[in-house]
Amino acid sequence: MGDCCDVSGRGGFATVMATLLLSIGWALNAAAIGTCRFVTVDGLRDTDQADQTLVTAFGMYTFQGTDIYGSSYCYLIEYTTFSSNLPFWTDPKMNSARITGGTAAFMTFCCMIFCWCALCCGCLKIKGVRRALAFFSLLGCALAGCMFLVNNSNFCAMNACSFSMGGGLVIGAMLAYVAAGVLFCAAPDDELGEDILPPQVTATSTAIPTTNPEAGTVTIEKTELADGTVTTKKTTVNADGSQTVEETTETPMYDAKV
């Protein structure tokens, strides 16, 4: 494992960019859920509103209305008596879009918080962690894409829906999720300080052929010490291959002073 908050190298830069893209994807995903302009409609007059609000768009939970004075605003459908209230909340595909979009936002939010914390604790240097984050990023992309079920819902079929800002936000979130997943997978291990075992060194031994000295060979080694003592080692090879070692020591004689 590397040092705390060490994101140097190409691998560290890739994980930072992946975390940033994951954060952008979550923000776009959340914005798509909260916008009142996921799709636009031709214009439905909400006659139950006192100001005769003209509904021009709606999102997962809110409508965009324009009153008789030309002012546009978002309002919660729960606080109105809009005649289409029940189909808006009971449409199976609308509810599926709400569930998948919310699941994608919650899941990627948890991953985003983990990633920013993991950059400092070094967890993103572990290959398995990055692979898991890549999986969740791509899963978030798939779940966010299911939000387009709104366009195929019965409620939308009755009101002639068309592509609007919410769809663009979902596409942006999906692209960010995919890019984050790719970067998590492609981050180089060697640059990240991956806990890879060091290269193994194989020790090889080479046998050096030796030849036995011939019988009668005499080897003399002399060693002179600092005090002038000379040690002589005489090695004689016998006919049967054995060796006779004789050591003699010569101590220097100093002139005595009277």
mmCIF file of C-alpha atoms in Angstrom:
data_model
loop_
_atom_site.group_PDB
_atom_site.id
_atom_site.type_symbol
_atom_site.label_atom_id
_atom_site.label_comp_id
_atom_site.label_asym_id
_atom_site.label_seq_id
_atom_site.Cartn_x
_atom_site.Cartn_y
_atom_site.Cartn_z
ATOM 1 C CA MET A 1 0.000 0.000 0.000
ATOM 2 C CA GLY A 2 1.167 3.487 -0.755
ATOM 3 C CA ASP A 3 1.341 6.548 1.416
ATOM 4 C CA CYS A 4 -1.781 8.326 2.634
ATOM 5 C CA CYS A 5 -3.354 10.539 -0.063
ATOM 6 C CA ASP A 6 -0.644 9.541 -2.552
ATOM 7 C CA VAL A 7 -2.288 9.827 -5.983
ATOM 8 C CA SER A 8 0.858 10.452 -7.999
ATOM 9 C CA GLY A 9 1.426 8.787 -11.346
ATOM 10 C CA ARG A 10 -0.913 7.846 -14.158
ATOM 11 C CA GLY A 11 -2.817 5.372 -12.003
ATOM 12 C CA GLY A 12 -3.472 7.912 -9.265
ATOM 13 C CA PHE A 13 -4.626 10.506 -11.794
ATOM 14 C CA ALA A 14 -6.985 7.949 -13.356
ATOM 15 C CA THR A 15 -8.648 7.173 -10.028
ATOM 16 C CA VAL A 16 -9.080 10.873 -9.209
ATOM 17 C CA MET A 17 -10.684 11.484 -12.613
ATOM 18 C CA ALA A 18 -12.909 8.414 -12.176
ATOM 19 C CA THR A 19 -14.065 9.688 -8.786
ATOM 20 C CA LEU A 20 -14.746 13.124 -10.243
ATOM 21 C CA LEU A 21 -16.761 11.652 -13.127
ATOM 22 C CA LEU A 22 -18.714 9.478 -10.712
ATOM 23 C CA SER A 23 -19.572 12.603 -8.713
ATOM 24 C CA ILE A 24 -20.677 14.437 -11.860
ATOM 25 C CA GLY A 25 -22.797 11.445 -12.888
ATOM 26 C CA TRP A 26 -24.508 11.372 -9.492
ATOM 27 C CA ALA A 27 -25.221 15.130 -9.640
ATOM 28 C CA LEU A 28 -26.776 14.826 -13.108
ATOM 29 C CA ASN A 29 -28.731 11.747 -12.019
ATOM 30 C CA ALA A 30 -30.136 13.569 -8.984
ATOM 31 C CA ALA A 31 -30.962 16.622 -11.093
ATOM 32 C CA ALA A 32 -32.878 14.431 -13.563
ATOM 33 C CA ILE A 33 -34.957 13.048 -10.702
ATOM 34 C CA GLY A 34 -35.723 16.467 -9.262
ATOM 35 C CA THR A 35 -36.398 18.433 -12.434
ATOM 36 C CA CYS A 36 -39.942 19.293 -13.440
ATOM 37 C CA ARG A 37 -38.903 19.209 -17.107
ATOM 38 C CA PHE A 38 -38.069 15.558 -17.689
ATOM 39 C CA VAL A 39 -40.433 15.602 -20.659
ATOM 40 C CA THR A 40 -42.533 18.332 -22.238
ATOM 41 C CA VAL A 41 -46.176 18.108 -23.240
ATOM 42 C CA ASP A 42 -48.233 20.044 -25.760
ATOM 43 C CA GLY A 43 -49.946 21.952 -22.985
ATOM 44 C CA LEU A 44 -52.657 20.819 -20.623
ATOM 45 C CA ARG A 45 -54.870 23.365 -18.935
ATOM 46 C CA ASP A 46 -55.213 22.499 -15.251
ATOM 47 C CA THR A 47 -58.744 23.740 -14.806
ATOM 48 C CA ASP A 48 -58.699 22.786 -11.140
ATOM 49 C CA GLN A 49 -56.118 25.501 -10.482
ATOM 50 C CA ALA A 50 -57.517 28.926 -9.640
ATOM 51 C CA ASP A 51 -55.117 30.658 -12.047
ATOM 52 C CA GLN A 52 -55.849 28.232 -14.903
ATOM 53 C CA THR A 53 -52.285 26.820 -14.949
ATOM 54 C CA LEU A 54 -51.115 25.487 -18.305
ATOM 55 C CA VAL A 55 -48.998 22.336 -17.718
ATOM 56 C CA THR A 56 -46.125 22.364 -20.209
ATOM 57 C CA ALA A 57 -43.817 19.700 -18.729
ATOM 58 C CA PHE A 58 -43.493 17.242 -15.898
ATOM 59 C CA GLY A 59 -40.841 15.216 -14.133
ATOM 60 C CA MET A 60 -40.739 12.272 -11.778
ATOM 61 C CA TYR A 61 -42.569 14.065 -8.987
ATOM 62 C CA THR A 62 -43.381 17.598 -10.136
ATOM 63 C CA PHE A 63 -45.038 19.576 -12.913
ATOM 64 C CA GLN A 64 -44.006 22.739 -14.667
ATOM 65 C CA GLY A 65 -46.887 25.113 -15.028
ATOM 66 C CA THR A 66 -47.430 28.472 -16.673
ATOM 67 C CA ASP A 67 -50.183 30.656 -15.290
ATOM 68 C CA ILE A 68 -52.401 33.090 -17.184
ATOM 69 C CA TYR A 69 -49.854 35.827 -16.492
ATOM 70 C CA GLY A 70 -47.054 33.947 -18.291
ATOM 71 C CA SER A 71 -45.077 33.011 -15.137
ATOM 72 C CA SER A 72 -43.549 29.511 -15.165
ATOM 73 C CA TYR A 73 -42.875 27.547 -12.027
ATOM 74 C CA CYS A 74 -42.617 23.976 -10.719
ATOM 75 C CA TYR A 75 -45.181 22.679 -8.302
ATOM 76 C CA LEU A 76 -45.804 19.408 -6.492
ATOM 77 C CA ILE A 77 -48.662 17.404 -7.851
ATOM 78 C CA GLU A 78 -49.604 16.288 -4.326
ATOM 79 C CA TYR A 79 -50.786 19.805 -3.475
ATOM 80 C CA THR A 80 -53.153 20.118 -6.438
ATOM 81 C CA THR A 81 -56.355 18.497 -7.559
ATOM 82 C CA PHE A 82 -55.023 17.896 -11.074
ATOM 83 C CA SER A 83 -57.495 15.652 -12.882
ATOM 84 C CA SER A 84 -54.682 13.255 -13.976
ATOM 85 C CA ASN A 85 -53.233 12.838 -10.511
ATOM 86 C CA LEU A 86 -54.059 9.145 -10.122
ATOM 87 C CA PRO A 87 -52.606 7.913 -13.465
ATOM 88 C CA PHE A 88 -49.459 9.957 -12.780
ATOM 89 C CA TRP A 89 -48.777 8.009 -9.583
ATOM 90 C CA THR A 90 -50.102 4.580 -10.561
ATOM 91 C CA ASP A 91 -48.530 4.189 -14.015
ATOM 92 C CA PRO A 92 -46.234 1.090 -13.775
ATOM 93 C CA LYS A 93 -43.536 2.503 -16.049
ATOM 94 C CA MET A 94 -43.526 5.837 -14.260
ATOM 95 C CA ASN A 95 -43.023 4.037 -10.957
ATOM 96 C CA SER A 96 -40.317 1.838 -12.469
ATOM 97 C CA ALA A 97 -38.500 4.950 -13.648
ATOM 98 C CA ARG A 98 -38.753 6.483 -10.184
ATOM 99 C CA ILE A 99 -37.413 3.327 -8.504
ATOM 100 C CA THR A 100 -34.521 2.704 -10.892
ATOM 101 C CA GLY A 101 -33.505 6.359 -11.008
ATOM 102 C CA GLY A 102 -33.594 6.641 -7.231
ATOM 103 C CA THR A 103 -31.661 3.399 -6.798
ATOM 104 C CA ALA A 104 -28.969 4.582 -9.223
ATOM 105 C CA ALA A 105 -28.649 7.917 -7.420
ATOM 106 C CA PHE A 106 -28.457 6.330 -3.959
ATOM 107 C CA MET A 107 -25.962 3.659 -5.009
ATOM 108 C CA THR A 108 -23.629 6.042 -6.815
ATOM 109 C CA PHE A 109 -23.858 8.540 -3.957
ATOM 110 C CA CYS A 110 -22.557 5.866 -1.570
ATOM 111 C CA CYS A 111 -19.804 4.947 -4.039
ATOM 112 C CA MET A 112 -18.879 8.608 -4.464
ATOM 113 C CA ILE A 113 -18.495 9.179 -0.710
ATOM 114 C CA PHE A 114 -16.441 6.002 -0.418
ATOM 115 C CA CYS A 115 -14.170 7.046 -3.306
ATOM 116 C CA TRP A 116 -13.350 10.478 -1.894
ATOM 117 C CA CYS A 117 -12.520 8.912 1.474
ATOM 118 C CA ALA A 118 -10.616 6.041 -0.147
ATOM 119 C CA LEU A 119 -8.333 8.458 -1.996
ATOM 120 C CA CYS A 120 -6.817 9.360 1.370
ATOM 121 C CA CYS A 121 -6.765 5.911 2.958
ATOM 122 C CA GLY A 122 -5.247 4.277 -0.131
ATOM 123 C CA CYS A 123 -8.122 1.816 -0.704
ATOM 124 C CA LEU A 124 -8.365 2.703 -4.404
ATOM 125 C CA LYS A 125 -4.910 1.195 -4.895
ATOM 126 C CA ILE A 126 -6.455 -2.245 -4.392
ATOM 127 C CA LYS A 127 -7.435 -3.797 -7.710
ATOM 128 C CA GLY A 128 -10.495 -5.578 -6.304
ATOM 129 C CA VAL A 129 -11.908 -2.323 -4.924
ATOM 130 C CA ARG A 130 -11.507 -0.584 -8.273
ATOM 131 C CA ARG A 131 -13.167 -3.478 -10.093
ATOM 132 C CA ALA A 132 -16.130 -3.332 -7.698
ATOM 133 C CA LEU A 133 -16.479 0.428 -8.209
ATOM 134 C CA ALA A 134 -16.355 -0.072 -11.978
ATOM 135 C CA PHE A 135 -19.186 -2.609 -11.695
ATOM 136 C CA PHE A 136 -21.345 -0.273 -9.600
ATOM 137 C CA SER A 137 -20.646 2.614 -11.995
ATOM 138 C CA LEU A 138 -21.834 0.583 -14.980
ATOM 139 C CA LEU A 139 -24.820 -0.698 -13.001
ATOM 140 C CA GLY A 140 -25.690 2.909 -12.165
ATOM 141 C CA CYS A 141 -25.572 3.692 -15.887
ATOM 142 C CA ALA A 142 -28.027 0.887 -16.649
ATOM 143 C CA LEU A 143 -30.405 1.890 -13.857
ATOM 144 C CA ALA A 144 -30.286 5.556 -14.830
ATOM 145 C CA GLY A 145 -31.095 4.609 -18.421
ATOM 146 C CA CYS A 146 -34.296 2.943 -17.197
ATOM 147 C CA MET A 147 -35.601 6.418 -16.327
ATOM 148 C CA PHE A 148 -36.486 6.758 -20.013
ATOM 149 C CA LEU A 149 -39.383 4.423 -19.279
ATOM 150 C CA VAL A 150 -41.234 7.661 -18.570
ATOM 151 C CA ASN A 151 -41.346 8.369 -22.301
ATOM 152 C CA ASN A 152 -42.997 5.005 -22.912
ATOM 153 C CA SER A 153 -45.514 5.229 -20.069
ATOM 154 C CA ASN A 154 -49.272 5.296 -20.524
ATOM 155 C CA PHE A 155 -49.426 8.682 -18.861
ATOM 156 C CA CYS A 156 -46.968 10.048 -21.385
ATOM 157 C CA ALA A 157 -48.832 8.420 -24.281
ATOM 158 C CA MET A 158 -52.002 10.257 -23.253
ATOM 159 C CA ASN A 159 -50.261 13.625 -23.126
ATOM 160 C CA ALA A 160 -47.933 13.559 -26.189
ATOM 161 C CA CYS A 161 -44.600 13.796 -24.380
ATOM 162 C CA SER A 162 -41.372 14.825 -26.062
ATOM 163 C CA PHE A 163 -37.690 14.894 -25.121
ATOM 164 C CA SER A 164 -36.669 17.636 -22.711
ATOM 165 C CA MET A 165 -33.999 18.711 -20.221
ATOM 166 C CA GLY A 166 -34.432 15.687 -17.949
ATOM 167 C CA GLY A 167 -33.539 13.328 -20.774
ATOM 168 C CA GLY A 168 -30.378 15.289 -21.454
ATOM 169 C CA LEU A 169 -29.423 15.079 -17.794
ATOM 170 C CA VAL A 170 -29.889 11.309 -17.820
ATOM 171 C CA ILE A 171 -27.720 10.930 -20.932
ATOM 172 C CA GLY A 172 -25.004 13.036 -19.297
ATOM 173 C CA ALA A 173 -25.184 10.915 -16.140
ATOM 174 C CA MET A 174 -24.923 7.704 -18.142
ATOM 175 C CA LEU A 175 -21.859 8.925 -20.028
ATOM 176 C CA ALA A 176 -20.192 10.002 -16.787
ATOM 177 C CA TYR A 177 -20.915 6.631 -15.167
ATOM 178 C CA VAL A 178 -19.474 4.728 -18.134
ATOM 179 C CA ALA A 179 -16.348 6.906 -18.240
ATOM 180 C CA ALA A 180 -15.835 6.429 -14.492
ATOM 181 C CA GLY A 181 -16.185 2.660 -14.832
ATOM 182 C CA VAL A 182 -13.672 2.535 -17.682
ATOM 183 C CA LEU A 183 -11.142 4.593 -15.740
ATOM 184 C CA PHE A 184 -11.526 2.448 -12.628
ATOM 185 C CA CYS A 185 -10.773 -0.629 -14.751
ATOM 186 C CA ALA A 186 -7.962 0.944 -16.783
ATOM 187 C CA ALA A 187 -5.996 2.515 -13.911
ATOM 188 C CA PRO A 188 -2.459 1.054 -14.151
ATOM 189 C CA ASP A 189 -1.535 -1.114 -11.186
ATOM 190 C CA ASP A 190 2.169 -0.326 -11.278
ATOM 191 C CA GLU A 191 1.585 3.420 -11.059
ATOM 192 C CA LEU A 192 -0.843 2.986 -8.182
ATOM 193 C CA GLY A 193 1.608 1.117 -5.977
ATOM 194 C CA GLU A 194 -0.465 -2.038 -6.267
ATOM 195 C CA ASP A 195 0.422 -4.600 -3.673
ATOM 196 C CA ILE A 196 2.192 -6.774 -6.192
ATOM 197 C CA LEU A 197 4.803 -9.212 -4.973
ATOM 198 C CA PRO A 198 8.340 -8.124 -5.823
ATOM 199 C CA PRO A 199 9.957 -9.961 -8.709
ATOM 200 C CA GLN A 200 11.325 -13.248 -7.576
ATOM 201 C CA VAL A 201 15.025 -13.817 -7.926
ATOM 202 C CA THR A 202 16.027 -17.359 -8.681
ATOM 203 C CA ALA A 203 19.346 -18.291 -7.249
ATOM 204 C CA THR A 204 21.424 -20.467 -9.512
ATOM 205 C CA SER A 205 24.521 -22.276 -8.495
ATOM 206 C CA THR A 206 27.244 -23.273 -10.894
ATOM 207 C CA ALA A 207 29.395 -26.204 -10.067
ATOM 208 C CA ILE A 208 33.053 -25.375 -10.550
ATOM 209 C CA PRO A 209 35.006 -28.447 -11.485
ATOM 210 C CA THR A 210 37.956 -29.123 -9.235
ATOM 211 C CA THR A 211 41.014 -31.289 -9.824
ATOM 212 C CA ASN A 212 42.787 -33.097 -7.099
ATOM 213 C CA PRO A 213 46.452 -32.075 -6.782
ATOM 214 C CA GLU A 214 49.015 -34.684 -7.728
ATOM 215 C CA ALA A 215 50.823 -36.673 -5.059
ATOM 216 C CA GLY A 216 53.921 -34.956 -3.788
ATOM 217 C CA THR A 217 52.596 -31.466 -4.377
ATOM 218 C CA VAL A 218 53.793 -29.054 -1.705
ATOM 219 C CA THR A 219 52.026 -25.747 -1.004
ATOM 220 C CA ILE A 220 53.584 -23.153 1.271
ATOM 221 C CA GLU A 221 51.617 -20.185 2.639
ATOM 222 C CA LYS A 222 53.282 -17.459 4.707
ATOM 223 C CA THR A 223 51.405 -14.915 6.816
ATOM 224 C CA GLU A 224 53.178 -11.967 8.459
ATOM 225 C CA LEU A 225 51.470 -10.319 11.432
ATOM 226 C CA ALA A 226 51.759 -6.698 12.562
ATOM 227 C CA ASP A 227 54.259 -7.529 15.300
ATOM 228 C CA GLY A 228 56.576 -9.164 12.783
ATOM 229 C CA THR A 229 55.580 -12.744 13.581
ATOM 230 C CA VAL A 230 55.650 -14.968 10.487
ATOM 231 C CA THR A 231 53.412 -18.057 10.282
ATOM 232 C CA THR A 232 54.306 -20.631 7.679
ATOM 233 C CA LYS A 233 51.781 -23.292 6.589
ATOM 234 C CA LYS A 234 53.177 -26.191 4.554
ATOM 235 C CA THR A 235 50.715 -28.586 2.918
ATOM 236 C CA THR A 236 51.979 -31.810 1.351
ATOM 237 C CA VAL A 237 49.792 -34.125 -0.746
ATOM 238 C CA ASN A 238 50.473 -37.777 0.034
ATOM 239 C CA ALA A 239 50.313 -40.670 -2.424
ATOM 240 C CA ASP A 240 46.942 -41.849 -1.032
ATOM 241 C CA GLY A 241 45.383 -38.417 -1.562
ATOM 242 C CA SER A 242 45.571 -37.311 2.066
ATOM 243 C CA GLN A 243 47.247 -34.057 3.062
ATOM 244 C CA THR A 244 49.854 -33.369 5.706
ATOM 245 C CA VAL A 245 49.818 -29.863 7.163
ATOM 246 C CA GLU A 246 52.770 -28.416 9.048
ATOM 247 C CA GLU A 247 52.619 -24.981 10.666
ATOM 248 C CA THR A 248 55.612 -23.080 12.060
ATOM 249 C CA THR A 249 55.757 -19.714 13.737
ATOM 250 C CA GLU A 250 58.838 -17.473 13.678
ATOM 251 C CA THR A 251 59.026 -14.713 16.271
ATOM 252 C CA PRO A 252 61.463 -11.873 15.547
ATOM 253 C CA MET A 253 64.368 -11.364 17.970
ATOM 254 C CA TYR A 254 65.033 -7.823 19.138
ATOM 255 C CA ASP A 255 68.473 -6.587 20.308
ATOM 256 C CA ALA A 256 68.525 -6.180 24.027
ATOM 257 C CA LYS A 257 69.602 -2.745 25.285
ATOM 258 C CA VAL A 258 71.981 -2.614 28.247
#
